[in-house]
Amino acid sequence: MAEAKSVAFHTLGCKLNFSETSSLSRILEQEGFEKRSFDDPADVYVINTCSVTDNADKECRQIVRRIQRRAPESTVVITGCYAQLKPEQIAAIPGVDLVLGAAEKFNIARHLRDFTKGDSSKICSCDITEVKGFNSSFSVSDRTRSFLKVQDGCDYSCSFCTIPMARGKSRSDSIENVVKQAWKLSEQGVKEIVLTGVNLGDFGKTNNSDKHSTNFFELCRELDKVEGIERFRISSIEPNLLSPEIIELVSDSNRFMPHFHIPLQSGSNKILGLMRRRYRRELYAEKVAMIKTMMPHCAIGVDVIVGFPAEDEASFKETFDFLHSLDISYLHVFTYSERDNTSALDIKPVVPVHVRNERNKVLRNLSFMKSQHFASQHRGETRKVLFETQTKNGMLEGYTDNYIRVSIPYRDDYANSIVPWHLREV
Ligand code: SF4
């Protein structure tokens, strides 16, 4: 592999994967690799996969086929959640050279050094229970915003979810290290850090221990003192882990933005029970009310799954009515799909796929109405917008503190700056 000197990356899935791809890229750049765009010829292609995406296998095959047409001599490495869950299936895809599981992905440089093209595809993986260490990662998109991974893995056992099998037990970075990373990012000109993790609210299990040595509130309190960063956002937090003290801190802080993303998944307590979620709708409603009392302008985003087994018309109506009644700003709607080795497979009756799709549409319409309503509530106000650096069709885009997307004709002096902006049309 000594002569292979260029590498290109493709990421599927969530922000956590994007931040990890950035770290893999930095690791290989330090090894002397030159980073290329995925559409250009390269010596090595790395695909960071996701287990949540439907058809992960099909998607992977298609991408590998594209690579083979473009650069048949290249080395193809597959890593990420899907590589951990189905290593043999991935290794069987023609053109795949290396499959790196969760414990091996950050050893990519060594694996590439040891690999010789022409060897049969090689799986470097271990049982997920052996995956223990924490690898810090961050991505910097266009200098404006960085996704900083502070926690990995999950100790919950939601019945539809494969993530604990793909990422292992809950473990976190130390507060000291996260604060250090935040300062470093500020020196690079980053204005906003989005704190990411698999189960972020469970932050604090460090040194491979099952017990918390600290918690997410303490992390936020320390980060709130990092003067170099003007904005922090919490990417997503489970409702049962969103404590009143975190809400209060965000409400009092100038750096933590008034924006929460809180997975609900269903508005029916029967379905929440079957999903093995650790709260019921009453607690969720309480948290939303608490946030809105302290910060009436706060944006609240909600994840919801439609078509989970046993979700009958009455349960779906309960979810719809519940979401309708909540003072929230937008929804991320997911359609349930079966995943191997999950206990949800045993729950009956299964919801027909066309019904799942119809329900998805209904909730997407509700999301559109909620987001329009939220934006119109703030029309006429002046709010601070962090403008990005890239132009999209001659326009410059950015977000207000409370996550309303703003688009204006491009102005060079506004790029990567926080500007008070008068919100006009919705
Ligand atoms: S909290 Fe539930 S849905 Fe989220 S990663 Fe853990 S098991 Fe999966």
Short mmCIF file of C-alpha atoms and ligand atoms in Angstrom, two decimals:
data_model
loop_
_atom_site.label_atom_id
_atom_site.label_comp_id
_atom_site.label_asym_id
_atom_site.label_seq_id
_atom_site.Cartn_x
_atom_site.Cartn_y
_atom_site.Cartn_z
CA MET A 1 0.00 0.00 0.00
CA ALA A 2 3.05 2.32 0.26
CA GLU A 3 2.37 4.02 -3.09
CA ALA A 4 -1.36 4.64 -2.47
CA LYS A 5 -1.62 8.31 -1.72
CA SER A 6 -5.08 9.60 -2.42
CA VAL A 7 -8.32 8.88 -0.59
CA ALA A 8 -11.99 9.77 -1.05
CA PHE A 9 -14.85 9.38 1.43
CA HIS A 10 -18.57 8.78 1.22
CA THR A 11 -20.79 8.99 4.31
CA LEU A 12 -24.24 7.53 4.81
CA GLY A 13 -26.45 8.33 7.77
CA CYS A 14 -26.28 10.67 10.71
CA LYS A 15 -24.19 13.60 11.90
CA LEU A 16 -22.19 11.29 14.11
CA ASN A 17 -21.06 9.39 11.02
CA PHE A 18 -20.14 12.67 9.33
CA SER A 19 -18.02 13.72 12.30
CA GLU A 20 -16.31 10.31 12.34
CA THR A 21 -15.61 10.48 8.59
CA SER A 22 -13.91 13.84 9.18
CA SER A 23 -11.70 12.21 11.82
CA LEU A 24 -10.83 9.28 9.51
CA SER A 25 -9.92 11.81 6.87
CA ARG A 26 -7.63 13.69 9.27
CA ILE A 27 -5.99 10.40 10.33
CA LEU A 28 -5.20 9.49 6.71
CA GLU A 29 -4.11 13.01 5.78
CA GLN A 30 -1.58 12.82 8.64
CA GLU A 31 -0.37 9.56 7.04
CA GLY A 32 0.36 11.47 3.83
CA PHE A 33 -2.85 10.76 1.91
CA GLU A 34 -4.25 13.49 -0.26
CA LYS A 35 -8.02 13.90 0.10
CA ARG A 36 -10.06 13.81 -3.11
CA SER A 37 -13.69 14.35 -3.92
CA PHE A 38 -15.68 11.11 -4.10
CA ASP A 39 -16.38 11.70 -7.79
CA ASP A 40 -12.67 11.89 -8.65
CA PRO A 41 -10.26 8.98 -9.20
CA ALA A 42 -8.54 7.98 -5.94
CA ASP A 43 -6.33 5.15 -4.70
CA VAL A 44 -8.53 4.41 -1.70
CA TYR A 45 -12.29 4.86 -1.27
CA VAL A 46 -13.81 4.74 2.20
CA ILE A 47 -17.58 4.30 2.66
CA ASN A 48 -18.85 5.00 6.17
CA THR A 49 -22.17 3.13 6.37
CA CYS A 50 -25.30 3.42 8.46
CA SER A 51 -27.64 0.74 9.76
CA VAL A 52 -30.66 3.00 9.97
CA THR A 53 -30.87 3.66 6.22
CA ASP A 54 -33.22 1.32 4.39
CA ASN A 55 -31.48 -0.81 1.78
CA ALA A 56 -28.02 -0.20 3.28
CA ASP A 57 -26.83 -3.30 1.44
CA LYS A 58 -28.22 -2.19 -1.94
CA GLU A 59 -26.86 1.31 -1.51
CA CYS A 60 -23.42 -0.05 -0.65
CA ARG A 61 -23.40 -2.32 -3.73
CA GLN A 62 -24.35 0.56 -6.02
CA ILE A 63 -21.61 2.80 -4.66
CA VAL A 64 -18.97 0.06 -4.94
CA ARG A 65 -20.05 -0.62 -8.54
CA ARG A 66 -19.64 3.08 -9.35
CA ILE A 67 -16.14 3.02 -7.85
CA GLN A 68 -15.18 -0.07 -9.84
CA ARG A 69 -16.21 1.58 -13.09
CA ARG A 70 -14.23 4.72 -12.25
CA ALA A 71 -11.14 3.26 -10.59
CA PRO A 72 -10.96 -0.55 -10.82
CA GLU A 73 -7.49 -0.65 -9.25
CA SER A 74 -8.51 1.27 -6.12
CA THR A 75 -8.84 -0.20 -2.62
CA VAL A 76 -12.39 -0.08 -1.24
CA VAL A 77 -12.88 0.10 2.53
CA ILE A 78 -16.30 -0.21 4.18
CA THR A 79 -16.78 0.83 7.78
CA GLY A 80 -19.52 2.18 10.06
CA CYS A 81 -22.60 0.67 11.70
CA TYR A 82 -23.62 -1.59 8.83
CA ALA A 83 -20.07 -2.96 8.57
CA GLN A 84 -20.26 -3.92 12.24
CA LEU A 85 -23.70 -5.54 11.92
CA LYS A 86 -23.26 -7.47 8.65
CA PRO A 87 -19.53 -7.86 7.96
CA GLU A 88 -19.83 -11.10 5.93
CA GLN A 89 -22.62 -9.73 3.78
CA ILE A 90 -20.53 -6.66 2.98
CA ALA A 91 -17.33 -8.60 2.37
CA ALA A 92 -19.24 -10.66 -0.21
CA ILE A 93 -19.98 -7.57 -2.34
CA PRO A 94 -17.69 -7.77 -5.40
CA GLY A 95 -15.05 -5.03 -5.23
CA VAL A 96 -14.95 -4.67 -1.43
CA ASP A 97 -11.40 -5.07 -0.08
CA LEU A 98 -11.55 -4.23 3.63
CA VAL A 99 -14.40 -4.29 6.14
CA LEU A 100 -13.63 -2.44 9.37
CA GLY A 101 -15.93 -2.95 12.37
CA ALA A 102 -16.58 -0.49 15.20
CA ALA A 103 -13.36 -1.23 17.08
CA GLU A 104 -11.15 -1.07 14.00
CA LYS A 105 -12.36 1.95 12.10
CA PHE A 106 -9.95 4.37 13.78
CA ASN A 107 -7.07 1.96 13.03
CA ILE A 108 -7.71 2.49 9.33
CA ALA A 109 -4.16 3.71 8.62
CA ARG A 110 -2.60 0.52 9.99
CA HIS A 111 -5.07 -1.70 8.13
CA LEU A 112 -4.33 0.09 4.86
CA ARG A 113 -0.59 -0.28 5.45
CA ASP A 114 -1.00 -4.03 5.99
CA PHE A 115 -3.31 -4.60 3.05
CA THR A 116 -2.20 -5.66 -0.42
CA LYS A 117 -4.59 -5.19 -3.34
CA GLY A 118 -5.45 -8.57 -4.80
CA ASP A 119 -5.86 -10.22 -1.39
CA SER A 120 -9.36 -11.57 -0.91
CA SER A 121 -11.62 -9.20 1.02
CA LYS A 122 -10.62 -8.99 4.62
CA ILE A 123 -12.89 -8.49 7.65
CA CYS A 124 -11.41 -6.72 10.67
CA SER A 125 -14.16 -6.85 13.23
CA CYS A 126 -14.89 -8.04 16.74
CA ASP A 127 -17.88 -8.69 18.94
CA ILE A 128 -19.60 -5.42 19.81
CA THR A 129 -19.36 -6.20 23.55
CA GLU A 130 -15.60 -5.82 23.20
CA VAL A 131 -15.86 -2.31 21.77
CA LYS A 132 -15.01 -0.05 24.67
CA GLY A 133 -12.77 2.96 24.02
CA PHE A 134 -14.02 6.41 23.10
CA ASN A 135 -12.69 8.12 19.98
CA SER A 136 -13.20 11.84 19.85
CA SER A 137 -14.39 13.17 16.46
CA PHE A 138 -15.55 16.42 14.95
CA SER A 139 -16.48 17.68 11.52
CA VAL A 140 -16.13 21.22 10.25
CA SER A 141 -18.51 21.82 7.36
CA ASP A 142 -17.77 25.25 5.96
CA ARG A 143 -15.94 26.71 8.98
CA THR A 144 -19.23 28.00 10.38
CA ARG A 145 -20.44 24.98 12.30
CA SER A 146 -18.83 21.86 13.74
CA PHE A 147 -20.44 18.60 14.86
CA LEU A 148 -18.52 17.48 17.92
CA LYS A 149 -18.97 13.89 19.12
CA VAL A 150 -18.94 13.77 22.92
CA GLN A 151 -20.66 10.42 23.54
CA ASP A 152 -20.97 7.09 21.74
CA GLY A 153 -23.01 3.89 22.13
CA CYS A 154 -26.25 3.26 24.01
CA ASP A 155 -27.32 1.18 27.02
CA TYR A 156 -31.04 1.40 26.21
CA SER A 157 -32.84 -1.38 24.40
CA CYS A 158 -35.57 0.21 22.29
CA SER A 159 -37.23 -2.69 20.52
CA PHE A 160 -36.82 -1.28 16.98
CA CYS A 161 -33.20 -0.19 17.23
CA THR A 162 -29.95 -1.81 16.05
CA ILE A 163 -27.68 1.02 17.17
CA PRO A 164 -26.59 -0.60 20.49
CA MET A 165 -25.54 -3.67 18.44
CA ALA A 166 -23.62 -1.51 15.98
CA ARG A 167 -22.02 0.97 18.37
CA GLY A 168 -21.78 -0.80 21.70
CA LYS A 169 -22.15 0.40 25.26
CA SER A 170 -22.61 4.01 26.30
CA ARG A 171 -19.28 5.79 26.81
CA SER A 172 -18.18 9.39 26.74
CA ASP A 173 -15.31 11.77 26.35
CA SER A 174 -14.10 13.59 29.48
CA ILE A 175 -15.39 17.12 30.11
CA GLU A 176 -11.80 18.35 30.09
CA ASN A 177 -11.18 16.97 26.62
CA VAL A 178 -14.46 18.28 25.18
CA VAL A 179 -13.69 21.76 26.52
CA LYS A 180 -10.20 21.54 25.00
CA GLN A 181 -11.68 20.54 21.62
CA ALA A 182 -14.14 23.45 21.81
CA TRP A 183 -11.29 25.92 22.34
CA LYS A 184 -9.37 24.37 19.43
CA LEU A 185 -12.39 24.70 17.15
CA SER A 186 -12.84 28.31 18.17
CA GLU A 187 -9.22 28.98 17.15
CA GLN A 188 -10.12 27.63 13.71
CA GLY A 189 -12.89 30.23 13.38
CA VAL A 190 -15.81 27.89 14.14
CA LYS A 191 -18.77 29.87 15.45
CA GLU A 192 -21.19 27.08 16.35
CA ILE A 193 -20.68 23.64 17.88
CA VAL A 194 -23.42 21.02 17.72
CA LEU A 195 -22.92 18.48 20.50
CA THR A 196 -23.57 15.00 19.09
CA GLY A 197 -23.78 11.49 20.44
CA VAL A 198 -25.89 8.35 20.16
CA ASN A 199 -27.62 8.95 23.50
CA LEU A 200 -26.27 12.36 24.39
CA GLY A 201 -28.24 12.79 27.62
CA ASP A 202 -26.48 9.69 28.97
CA PHE A 203 -23.12 11.52 28.80
CA GLY A 204 -20.79 10.80 31.71
CA LYS A 205 -19.86 7.11 31.58
CA THR A 206 -16.12 7.41 31.16
CA ASN A 207 -13.24 4.94 31.64
CA ASN A 208 -15.33 1.93 30.52
CA SER A 209 -17.45 2.11 33.66
CA ASP A 210 -21.18 1.38 33.86
CA LYS A 211 -21.58 4.24 36.31
CA HIS A 212 -21.70 7.94 35.55
CA SER A 213 -18.71 9.88 36.80
CA THR A 214 -20.26 13.11 35.55
CA ASN A 215 -23.35 14.12 33.54
CA PHE A 216 -24.57 16.09 30.57
CA PHE A 217 -25.59 19.11 32.64
CA GLU A 218 -22.06 19.42 34.04
CA LEU A 219 -20.64 19.23 30.52
CA CYS A 220 -22.99 22.01 29.32
CA ARG A 221 -22.12 24.16 32.35
CA GLU A 222 -18.39 23.94 31.55
CA LEU A 223 -18.88 24.52 27.83
CA ASP A 224 -20.96 27.59 28.60
CA LYS A 225 -17.71 29.20 29.81
CA VAL A 226 -15.86 28.69 26.49
CA GLU A 227 -15.82 32.28 25.31
CA GLY A 228 -14.41 31.52 21.86
CA ILE A 229 -17.57 29.70 20.75
CA GLU A 230 -20.62 31.87 20.21
CA ARG A 231 -23.19 29.12 19.82
CA PHE A 232 -23.77 25.62 21.15
CA ARG A 233 -26.65 23.37 20.12
CA ILE A 234 -27.70 20.06 21.62
CA SER A 235 -28.31 17.75 18.66
CA SER A 236 -30.90 15.45 20.27
CA ILE A 237 -31.76 14.38 23.81
CA GLU A 238 -34.09 11.71 25.19
CA PRO A 239 -37.07 13.29 27.05
CA ASN A 240 -36.39 11.33 30.25
CA LEU A 241 -32.80 12.63 30.32
CA LEU A 242 -33.69 16.26 29.64
CA SER A 243 -33.54 17.52 33.22
CA PRO A 244 -35.02 20.79 34.48
CA GLU A 245 -31.47 21.98 35.24
CA ILE A 246 -30.45 21.54 31.58
CA ILE A 247 -33.54 23.47 30.44
CA GLU A 248 -32.75 26.20 32.96
CA LEU A 249 -29.13 26.40 31.84
CA VAL A 250 -30.16 26.80 28.19
CA SER A 251 -32.71 29.42 29.21
CA ASP A 252 -30.11 31.45 31.15
CA SER A 253 -27.24 30.96 28.70
CA ASN A 254 -26.13 33.29 25.92
CA ARG A 255 -24.20 30.50 24.24
CA PHE A 256 -26.64 27.56 24.31
CA MET A 257 -29.24 28.23 21.63
CA PRO A 258 -32.98 28.03 22.41
CA HIS A 259 -33.47 24.84 20.45
CA PHE A 260 -34.11 21.24 21.52
CA HIS A 261 -34.59 18.13 19.45
CA ILE A 262 -36.44 15.54 21.54
CA PRO A 263 -37.34 12.09 20.18
CA LEU A 264 -40.95 11.15 20.94
CA GLN A 265 -41.40 8.20 18.53
CA SER A 266 -45.08 7.72 19.38
CA GLY A 267 -47.85 9.65 21.09
CA SER A 268 -49.55 6.43 22.22
CA ASN A 269 -48.51 5.01 25.59
CA LYS A 270 -49.35 1.52 24.37
CA ILE A 271 -46.87 1.88 21.49
CA LEU A 272 -44.25 3.57 23.69
CA GLY A 273 -44.44 0.51 25.96
CA LEU A 274 -43.99 -1.87 23.03
CA MET A 275 -41.09 0.24 21.79
CA ARG A 276 -39.52 -0.06 25.27
CA ARG A 277 -39.11 3.69 25.52
CA ARG A 278 -38.30 4.96 29.00
CA TYR A 279 -41.06 7.60 29.34
CA ARG A 280 -44.72 8.09 28.58
CA ARG A 281 -46.49 10.89 26.73
CA GLU A 282 -47.36 12.75 29.95
CA LEU A 283 -43.65 13.25 30.75
CA TYR A 284 -42.99 14.41 27.19
CA ALA A 285 -45.80 16.99 27.38
CA GLU A 286 -44.42 18.18 30.74
CA LYS A 287 -40.97 18.77 29.25
CA VAL A 288 -42.35 20.70 26.27
CA ALA A 289 -44.46 22.85 28.60
CA MET A 290 -41.47 23.50 30.89
CA ILE A 291 -39.32 24.62 27.93
CA LYS A 292 -42.00 26.87 26.50
CA THR A 293 -42.72 28.48 29.88
CA MET A 294 -39.07 29.39 30.33
CA MET A 295 -38.39 30.15 26.63
CA PRO A 296 -41.56 30.88 24.61
CA HIS A 297 -39.36 31.48 21.54
CA CYS A 298 -37.57 28.09 21.80
CA ALA A 299 -37.61 25.74 18.78
CA ILE A 300 -38.56 22.15 19.54
CA GLY A 301 -38.03 19.40 16.98
CA VAL A 302 -39.57 15.94 17.38
CA ASP A 303 -38.63 12.50 15.99
CA VAL A 304 -41.58 10.22 15.39
CA ILE A 305 -41.90 6.72 13.90
CA VAL A 306 -45.04 5.69 12.01
CA GLY A 307 -46.21 2.16 11.25
CA PHE A 308 -44.62 0.44 14.24
CA PRO A 309 -46.20 -3.04 14.74
CA ALA A 310 -49.56 -2.90 16.57
CA GLU A 311 -50.02 0.78 15.69
CA ASP A 312 -53.72 0.61 14.85
CA GLU A 313 -55.84 3.54 13.66
CA ALA A 314 -56.65 4.55 17.24
CA SER A 315 -52.97 4.62 18.28
CA PHE A 316 -52.01 6.62 15.21
CA LYS A 317 -54.82 9.09 15.89
CA GLU A 318 -53.55 9.43 19.45
CA THR A 319 -50.09 10.26 18.07
CA PHE A 320 -51.50 12.76 15.60
CA ASP A 321 -53.71 14.49 18.18
CA PHE A 322 -50.89 14.57 20.71
CA LEU A 323 -48.44 16.14 18.26
CA HIS A 324 -51.12 18.54 17.09
CA SER A 325 -51.71 19.70 20.66
CA LEU A 326 -48.01 20.22 21.47
CA ASP A 327 -46.30 23.59 21.05
CA ILE A 328 -43.54 22.22 18.80
CA SER A 329 -41.77 23.58 15.72
CA TYR A 330 -41.11 20.69 13.35
CA LEU A 331 -41.13 16.89 13.05
CA HIS A 332 -38.69 14.36 11.64
CA VAL A 333 -40.93 11.54 10.49
CA PHE A 334 -39.53 8.02 10.07
CA THR A 335 -41.37 5.07 8.58
CA TYR A 336 -40.87 1.89 10.60
CA SER A 337 -39.00 -0.84 8.78
CA GLU A 338 -38.04 -4.28 10.02
CA ARG A 339 -34.48 -4.80 11.26
CA ASP A 340 -32.81 -8.17 11.84
CA ASN A 341 -32.23 -9.19 15.47
CA THR A 342 -34.62 -6.64 16.98
CA SER A 343 -37.38 -7.67 19.38
CA ALA A 344 -39.95 -5.54 17.50
CA LEU A 345 -40.03 -8.34 14.90
CA ASP A 346 -42.08 -10.41 17.37
CA ILE A 347 -44.79 -7.76 17.79
CA LYS A 348 -47.97 -8.33 15.80
CA PRO A 349 -49.94 -7.30 13.85
CA VAL A 350 -47.59 -5.75 11.34
CA VAL A 351 -48.82 -2.52 9.71
CA PRO A 352 -49.10 -2.83 5.89
CA VAL A 353 -46.45 -0.80 4.08
CA HIS A 354 -48.96 1.38 2.19
CA VAL A 355 -50.57 2.35 5.54
CA ARG A 356 -47.12 3.22 6.96
CA ASN A 357 -46.51 5.46 3.93
CA GLU A 358 -49.90 7.17 4.25
CA ARG A 359 -49.25 7.90 7.92
CA ASN A 360 -45.85 9.30 7.06
CA LYS A 361 -47.50 11.71 4.62
CA VAL A 362 -50.07 12.82 7.20
CA LEU A 363 -47.38 13.65 9.75
CA ARG A 364 -45.21 15.38 7.17
CA ASN A 365 -48.14 17.68 6.40
CA LEU A 366 -48.51 18.33 10.11
CA SER A 367 -44.79 19.12 10.32
CA PHE A 368 -45.12 21.63 7.47
CA MET A 369 -47.98 23.37 9.26
CA LYS A 370 -46.08 23.42 12.56
CA SER A 371 -42.94 24.90 11.00
CA GLN A 372 -44.91 27.55 9.09
CA HIS A 373 -46.75 28.47 12.25
CA PHE A 374 -43.53 28.68 14.28
CA ALA A 375 -41.81 30.88 11.70
CA SER A 376 -44.84 33.17 11.39
CA GLN A 377 -44.89 33.64 15.17
CA HIS A 378 -41.48 35.30 14.80
CA ARG A 379 -42.19 37.36 11.71
CA GLY A 380 -41.35 41.02 12.33
CA GLU A 381 -38.76 40.21 15.01
CA THR A 382 -35.04 40.91 14.79
CA ARG A 383 -33.07 37.76 15.61
CA LYS A 384 -29.42 36.88 15.35
CA VAL A 385 -28.58 34.79 12.29
CA LEU A 386 -25.35 32.85 11.78
CA PHE A 387 -24.80 33.01 8.02
CA GLU A 388 -22.89 30.19 6.36
CA THR A 389 -20.05 30.68 3.91
CA GLN A 390 -21.29 28.89 0.83
CA THR A 391 -23.62 30.43 -1.68
CA LYS A 392 -26.61 28.45 -2.94
CA ASN A 393 -27.85 29.85 -6.28
CA GLY A 394 -26.52 33.27 -5.34
CA MET A 395 -28.16 33.16 -1.91
CA LEU A 396 -26.60 33.07 1.53
CA GLU A 397 -28.32 30.95 4.14
CA GLY A 398 -28.19 30.74 7.90
CA TYR A 399 -30.15 29.96 11.06
CA THR A 400 -31.56 32.18 13.75
CA ASP A 401 -30.80 31.33 17.37
CA ASN A 402 -34.13 29.46 17.44
CA TYR A 403 -33.44 27.52 14.26
CA ILE A 404 -35.46 29.42 11.67
CA ARG A 405 -33.75 29.15 8.30
CA VAL A 406 -33.05 32.53 6.68
CA SER A 407 -32.08 33.06 3.04
CA ILE A 408 -30.78 36.40 1.66
CA PRO A 409 -28.97 37.51 -1.53
CA TYR A 410 -25.24 36.69 -1.08
CA ARG A 411 -23.14 39.26 0.82
CA ASP A 412 -19.48 38.55 1.35
CA ASP A 413 -19.31 40.55 4.58
CA TYR A 414 -22.03 38.40 6.19
CA ALA A 415 -20.41 34.98 5.50
CA ASN A 416 -19.53 33.15 8.73
CA SER A 417 -20.85 36.06 10.80
CA ILE A 418 -23.63 36.48 13.30
CA VAL A 419 -25.86 39.33 12.16
CA PRO A 420 -29.06 40.72 13.71
CA TRP A 421 -31.65 40.21 11.00
CA HIS A 422 -35.21 41.45 10.63
CA LEU A 423 -37.42 38.47 9.75
CA ARG A 424 -39.86 39.38 7.00
CA GLU A 425 -41.60 36.85 4.78
CA VAL A 426 -42.21 33.26 5.80
S1 SF4 B 1 -32.14 5.42 22.92
FE1 SF4 B 1 -33.23 3.76 21.89
S2 SF4 B 1 -33.45 4.52 19.76
FE2 SF4 B 1 -31.83 5.75 20.72
S3 SF4 B 1 -29.92 4.67 20.19
FE3 SF4 B 1 -30.56 3.93 22.22
S4 SF4 B 1 -31.73 2.07 21.78
FE4 SF4 B 1 -31.59 3.22 19.85
#
